Amino acid sequence: MKTVRWAVATAVAAGLLAACGSGGTAGESGSDGSSPEVSASPKPSVKAPENFDTSKGWHASLDWLPKENSEVASHPPVGAAPKAGIVAFLQRKGQGYVVEARDAATGELRWSSREWQPPAPTDSGKADATPQPAPQLLVVDEDGREYVALWAYGKNETAPGNASGDASGEGASDEKPGAFSLVFYPADSSGKEVAPAPAVTVPADADSGRVVHDGGNGVVVRWTPPWSAGRDSATIDISDNRVQTYEDDQVELPPICENKGWDSCRGKVAGLSPDGPLVERSIGSFGVGDTWLSRDAIPPGTRKHKPEDDGRVWQILGDHVVSSWSPTTGAAGWGATPVMAVHDLKSGKLEMSTVCDTGAGPQNVPSQSALSPNGRYAVAGTLALDFEQDKAHCLVEQDDQSGGMSDDDRGVHLVSVGDDGIAYGYRNGDAASGNVPVAVPLDTGKIQVLPEATEIPFLSLPEVGGFALPVDGPGRRFVFHPRR
């Protein structure tokens, strides 16, 4: 089973890591090459769950992060590659960016990347132009190897006749003014000034919906072109340095795509299996070419009217496809709580399903799905999955004695899960208490309320748990405590 690729990137990081306590050592700075001393500031105080040792660990301080008013801090610009045993940070260097990869257990610098310049903003000439979004960091897996990726969208600076810079781009047009720029670094690199392998450009007129994500066995890029109701997509083969683009009206899913209407064969690439792209039609249904189709593994409890046209890909979690289906209840299934199903990415086998409102629970908790490092468990919103036991938990409490609270109020939003099968997240409390931290052992699926003010890990690795702490003003601290 594939190892987790945990990664979040909502902005760019610029900070100095320093080990502290009895469990860490000081590392070198990937930004300026100097060797910082151990931080003179006291170790941040964390009230962590009991299975983390708060007397040891290392911490990071990212002073550039803007002040947040939310009770729960947004996900940090940090990614973890468990097989390589690193935590990667996106650092600012001059006008460019570098990756710093730190040992997950000690905080020691393993490697740092060469400076990378993101593309210029597409609207840089406008006086009232919106500031260009910061580059984002993502950890992905392809054929069992982990990569740290940086990406940004901006002006297409590709040389004429070369659709993807260092990579070939079948179906891409270098005449498009905008483009996704991506660089990839092997997570098991070492040393300084690590060069990207490869660097890729995906020409795309992206009006909105710009998304780059781990497709299960490689990278998928998706965007909404101007004046379009559909979404275009592209796949990136990292090891072969190759790009393939798909326009919305060119994606086909044989043999059920019969082109009987204007939208019957429209679709997008939602993931990558070892046997090719996972394609989803705009009107519903998905599959991998002639290998498997969702209509051959329809979950129980779905509506009977044209089930072959139902089922929409929600997320790719490791080697698994999580999809949403219309249930038998309600008016043709509309407005009812959906059936969430899990299919094996390679074979299409239906592994498990459950009725679940994945959007229930505290709405101010950042949306983040996560796999355990060993790939056995996964969490996404109110959904918790055990792939070894083929067991799905929907953590929306159904207690009718809730004092009038809605299902949204009673749901639990999970953000991390470890190899021990313990997931962490929040559920809504009353007006005075706010979000309530919880732990959920996935062998039982029973919600355990943690003591007041307990911090939950945003990152749950075999060696450590990572905790994001708000500070008074701009910036944030990240503390990594070892497991007991």
mmCIF file of N, CA and C in Angstrom, residues 110-174:
data_model
loop_
_atom_site.group_PDB
_atom_site.id
_atom_site.type_symbol
_atom_site.label_atom_id
_atom_site.label_comp_id
_atom_site.label_asym_id
_atom_site.label_seq_id
_atom_site.Cartn_x
_atom_site.Cartn_y
_atom_site.Cartn_z
ATOM 1 N N ARG A 110 18.342 18.420 5.889
ATOM 2 C CA ARG A 110 18.748 17.322 5.004
ATOM 3 C C ARG A 110 19.202 17.871 3.658
ATOM 4 N N TRP A 111 18.409 18.793 3.091
ATOM 5 C CA TRP A 111 18.780 19.388 1.811
ATOM 6 C C TRP A 111 18.011 20.687 1.610
ATOM 7 N N SER A 112 18.533 21.506 0.711
ATOM 8 C CA SER A 112 17.846 22.729 0.328
ATOM 9 C C SER A 112 17.960 22.875 -1.178
ATOM 10 N N SER A 113 16.971 23.499 -1.775
ATOM 11 C CA SER A 113 16.903 23.570 -3.229
ATOM 12 C C SER A 113 17.577 24.825 -3.768
ATOM 13 N N ARG A 114 17.811 24.812 -5.065
ATOM 14 C CA ARG A 114 18.235 26.000 -5.782
ATOM 15 C C ARG A 114 17.085 27.007 -5.781
ATOM 16 N N GLU A 115 17.402 28.275 -5.827
ATOM 17 C CA GLU A 115 16.359 29.303 -5.848
ATOM 18 C C GLU A 115 15.499 29.164 -7.102
ATOM 19 N N TRP A 116 14.199 29.292 -6.904
ATOM 20 C CA TRP A 116 13.249 29.174 -8.007
ATOM 21 C C TRP A 116 12.463 30.465 -8.156
ATOM 22 N N GLN A 117 12.360 30.944 -9.399
ATOM 23 C CA GLN A 117 11.591 32.143 -9.690
ATOM 24 C C GLN A 117 10.248 31.743 -10.285
ATOM 25 N N PRO A 118 9.148 32.067 -9.636
ATOM 26 C CA PRO A 118 7.839 31.751 -10.215
ATOM 27 C C PRO A 118 7.562 32.649 -11.411
ATOM 28 N N PRO A 119 6.599 32.295 -12.250
ATOM 29 C CA PRO A 119 6.299 33.120 -13.419
ATOM 30 C C PRO A 119 5.731 34.472 -13.016
ATOM 31 N N ALA A 120 5.918 35.448 -13.901
ATOM 32 C CA ALA A 120 5.368 36.782 -13.654
ATOM 33 C C ALA A 120 3.850 36.728 -13.677
ATOM 34 N N PRO A 121 3.193 37.602 -12.938
ATOM 35 C CA PRO A 121 1.720 37.622 -12.943
ATOM 36 C C PRO A 121 1.175 37.877 -14.346
ATOM 37 N N THR A 122 0.066 37.260 -14.669
ATOM 38 C CA THR A 122 -0.543 37.453 -15.983
ATOM 39 C C THR A 122 -1.110 38.852 -16.145
ATOM 40 N N ASP A 123 -1.460 39.500 -15.015
ATOM 41 C CA ASP A 123 -2.058 40.838 -15.070
ATOM 42 C C ASP A 123 -1.110 41.879 -14.500
ATOM 43 N N SER A 124 0.180 41.663 -14.616
ATOM 44 C CA SER A 124 1.158 42.536 -13.971
ATOM 45 C C SER A 124 1.130 43.965 -14.494
ATOM 46 N N GLY A 125 0.537 44.177 -15.703
ATOM 47 C CA GLY A 125 0.506 45.512 -16.273
ATOM 48 C C GLY A 125 -0.647 46.370 -15.793
ATOM 49 N N LYS A 126 -1.565 45.798 -15.041
ATOM 50 C CA LYS A 126 -2.737 46.549 -14.596
ATOM 51 C C LYS A 126 -2.446 47.285 -13.294
ATOM 52 N N ALA A 127 -2.912 48.524 -13.226
ATOM 53 C CA ALA A 127 -2.653 49.321 -12.024
ATOM 54 C C ALA A 127 -3.372 48.751 -10.814
ATOM 55 N N ASP A 128 -4.585 48.190 -11.038
ATOM 56 C CA ASP A 128 -5.366 47.672 -9.924
ATOM 57 C C ASP A 128 -5.291 46.149 -9.862
ATOM 58 N N ALA A 129 -4.208 45.577 -10.354
ATOM 59 C CA ALA A 129 -4.078 44.122 -10.413
ATOM 60 C C ALA A 129 -4.076 43.516 -9.016
ATOM 61 N N THR A 130 -4.727 42.376 -8.894
ATOM 62 C CA THR A 130 -4.713 41.635 -7.636
ATOM 63 C C THR A 130 -3.332 41.023 -7.434
ATOM 64 N N PRO A 131 -2.772 41.102 -6.234
ATOM 65 C CA PRO A 131 -1.447 40.511 -6.013
ATOM 66 C C PRO A 131 -1.423 39.034 -6.422
ATOM 67 N N GLN A 132 -0.322 38.629 -7.037
ATOM 68 C CA GLN A 132 -0.199 37.262 -7.496
ATOM 69 C C GLN A 132 -0.171 36.309 -6.303
ATOM 70 N N PRO A 133 -0.990 35.245 -6.331
ATOM 71 C CA PRO A 133 -0.947 34.277 -5.231
ATOM 72 C C PRO A 133 0.451 33.700 -5.068
ATOM 73 N N ALA A 134 0.827 33.410 -3.843
ATOM 74 C CA ALA A 134 2.151 32.864 -3.578
ATOM 75 C C ALA A 134 2.274 31.457 -4.160
ATOM 76 N N PRO A 135 3.477 31.030 -4.500
ATOM 77 C CA PRO A 135 3.674 29.649 -4.933
ATOM 78 C C PRO A 135 3.213 28.678 -3.848
ATOM 79 N N GLN A 136 2.878 27.499 -4.271
ATOM 80 C CA GLN A 136 2.383 26.500 -3.341
ATOM 81 C C GLN A 136 3.278 25.270 -3.353
ATOM 82 N N LEU A 137 3.272 24.566 -2.238
ATOM 83 C CA LEU A 137 4.114 23.390 -2.047
ATOM 84 C C LEU A 137 3.242 22.160 -1.916
ATOM 85 N N LEU A 138 3.669 21.090 -2.562
ATOM 86 C CA LEU A 138 2.906 19.846 -2.579
ATOM 87 C C LEU A 138 3.876 18.678 -2.572
ATOM 88 N N VAL A 139 3.585 17.638 -1.796
ATOM 89 C CA VAL A 139 4.370 16.403 -1.822
ATOM 90 C C VAL A 139 3.550 15.341 -2.523
ATOM 91 N N VAL A 140 4.127 14.734 -3.556
ATOM 92 C CA VAL A 140 3.408 13.772 -4.375
ATOM 93 C C VAL A 140 4.208 12.478 -4.480
ATOM 94 N N ASP A 141 3.513 11.434 -4.930
ATOM 95 C CA ASP A 141 4.134 10.120 -5.092
ATOM 96 C C ASP A 141 3.911 9.652 -6.522
ATOM 97 N N GLU A 142 4.959 9.143 -7.142
ATOM 98 C CA GLU A 142 4.835 8.530 -8.464
ATOM 99 C C GLU A 142 5.661 7.252 -8.483
ATOM 100 N N ASP A 143 5.006 6.139 -8.718
ATOM 101 C CA ASP A 143 5.667 4.829 -8.774
ATOM 102 C C ASP A 143 6.507 4.571 -7.530
ATOM 103 N N GLY A 144 5.977 4.982 -6.373
ATOM 104 C CA GLY A 144 6.639 4.703 -5.114
ATOM 105 C C GLY A 144 7.712 5.682 -4.702
ATOM 106 N N ARG A 145 7.991 6.711 -5.516
ATOM 107 C CA ARG A 145 8.996 7.705 -5.147
ATOM 108 C C ARG A 145 8.322 9.021 -4.816
ATOM 109 N N GLU A 146 8.776 9.642 -3.739
ATOM 110 C CA GLU A 146 8.200 10.907 -3.285
ATOM 111 C C GLU A 146 8.946 12.090 -3.912
ATOM 112 N N TYR A 147 8.171 13.123 -4.244
ATOM 113 C CA TYR A 147 8.728 14.364 -4.772
ATOM 114 C C TYR A 147 8.131 15.540 -4.019
ATOM 115 N N VAL A 148 8.951 16.574 -3.806
ATOM 116 C CA VAL A 148 8.456 17.845 -3.301
ATOM 117 C C VAL A 148 8.281 18.760 -4.507
ATOM 118 N N ALA A 149 7.073 19.262 -4.701
ATOM 119 C CA ALA A 149 6.757 20.090 -5.866
ATOM 120 C C ALA A 149 6.422 21.510 -5.427
ATOM 121 N N LEU A 150 6.858 22.478 -6.235
ATOM 122 C CA LEU A 150 6.417 23.866 -6.113
ATOM 123 C C LEU A 150 5.673 24.214 -7.383
ATOM 124 N N TRP A 151 4.595 24.990 -7.239
ATOM 125 C CA TRP A 151 3.869 25.397 -8.439
ATOM 126 C C TRP A 151 3.247 26.769 -8.263
ATOM 127 N N ALA A 152 3.064 27.423 -9.397
ATOM 128 C CA ALA A 152 2.416 28.731 -9.408
ATOM 129 C C ALA A 152 1.828 28.934 -10.795
ATOM 130 N N TYR A 153 0.827 29.813 -10.875
ATOM 131 C CA TYR A 153 0.228 30.162 -12.162
ATOM 132 C C TYR A 153 0.602 31.594 -12.494
ATOM 133 N N GLY A 154 0.958 31.831 -13.762
ATOM 134 C CA GLY A 154 1.316 33.173 -14.170
ATOM 135 C C GLY A 154 1.456 33.278 -15.670
ATOM 136 N N LYS A 155 2.279 34.221 -16.096
ATOM 137 C CA LYS A 155 2.461 34.483 -17.529
ATOM 138 C C LYS A 155 3.185 33.309 -18.181
ATOM 139 N N ASN A 156 2.751 32.953 -19.394
ATOM 140 C CA ASN A 156 3.383 31.874 -20.147
ATOM 141 C C ASN A 156 4.665 32.406 -20.795
ATOM 142 N N GLU A 157 5.794 32.019 -20.239
ATOM 143 C CA GLU A 157 7.082 32.481 -20.755
ATOM 144 C C GLU A 157 7.806 31.378 -21.519
ATOM 145 N N THR A 158 7.061 30.356 -21.944
ATOM 146 C CA THR A 158 7.652 29.238 -22.659
ATOM 147 C C THR A 158 8.169 29.684 -24.022
ATOM 148 N N ALA A 159 9.304 29.173 -24.408
ATOM 149 C CA ALA A 159 9.864 29.499 -25.721
ATOM 150 C C ALA A 159 8.982 28.927 -26.820
ATOM 151 N N PRO A 160 8.834 29.628 -27.950
ATOM 152 C CA PRO A 160 7.996 29.133 -29.054
ATOM 153 C C PRO A 160 8.451 27.753 -29.511
ATOM 154 N N GLY A 161 7.450 26.897 -29.766
ATOM 155 C CA GLY A 161 7.747 25.562 -30.250
ATOM 156 C C GLY A 161 8.029 24.556 -29.166
ATOM 157 N N ASN A 162 8.090 25.011 -27.898
ATOM 158 C CA ASN A 162 8.331 24.084 -26.788
ATOM 159 C C ASN A 162 7.209 24.276 -25.800
ATOM 160 N N ALA A 163 6.256 23.365 -25.779
ATOM 161 C CA ALA A 163 5.014 23.562 -25.024
ATOM 162 C C ALA A 163 5.192 23.407 -23.545
ATOM 163 N N SER A 164 6.320 22.891 -23.082
ATOM 164 C CA SER A 164 6.432 22.640 -21.645
ATOM 165 C C SER A 164 7.832 22.869 -21.109
ATOM 166 N N GLY A 165 8.581 23.781 -21.663
ATOM 167 C CA GLY A 165 9.899 24.082 -21.128
ATOM 168 C C GLY A 165 10.811 22.885 -21.237
ATOM 169 N N ASP A 166 11.125 22.285 -20.098
ATOM 170 C CA ASP A 166 11.996 21.118 -20.076
ATOM 171 C C ASP A 166 11.245 19.837 -20.357
ATOM 172 N N ALA A 167 9.911 19.912 -20.448
ATOM 173 C CA ALA A 167 9.123 18.700 -20.661
ATOM 174 C C ALA A 167 8.332 18.829 -21.954
ATOM 175 N N SER A 168 8.065 17.701 -22.581
ATOM 176 C CA SER A 168 7.230 17.719 -23.773
ATOM 177 C C SER A 168 5.787 17.889 -23.391
ATOM 178 N N GLY A 169 4.975 18.513 -24.265
ATOM 179 C CA GLY A 169 3.590 18.798 -23.906
ATOM 180 C C GLY A 169 2.642 18.448 -25.014
ATOM 181 N N GLU A 170 2.216 17.201 -25.080
ATOM 182 C CA GLU A 170 1.289 16.789 -26.126
ATOM 183 C C GLU A 170 -0.063 17.452 -25.901
ATOM 184 N N GLY A 171 -0.593 18.051 -26.929
ATOM 185 C CA GLY A 171 -1.914 18.660 -26.836
ATOM 186 C C GLY A 171 -1.893 20.050 -26.256
ATOM 187 N N ALA A 172 -0.715 20.544 -25.824
ATOM 188 C CA ALA A 172 -0.639 21.876 -25.242
ATOM 189 C C ALA A 172 -0.306 22.893 -26.315
ATOM 190 N N SER A 173 -0.755 24.110 -26.115
ATOM 191 C CA SER A 173 -0.488 25.184 -27.067
ATOM 192 C C SER A 173 0.345 26.249 -26.392
ATOM 193 N N ASP A 174 1.497 26.590 -27.007
ATOM 194 C CA ASP A 174 2.348 27.616 -26.422
ATOM 195 C C ASP A 174 1.857 29.020 -26.738
#
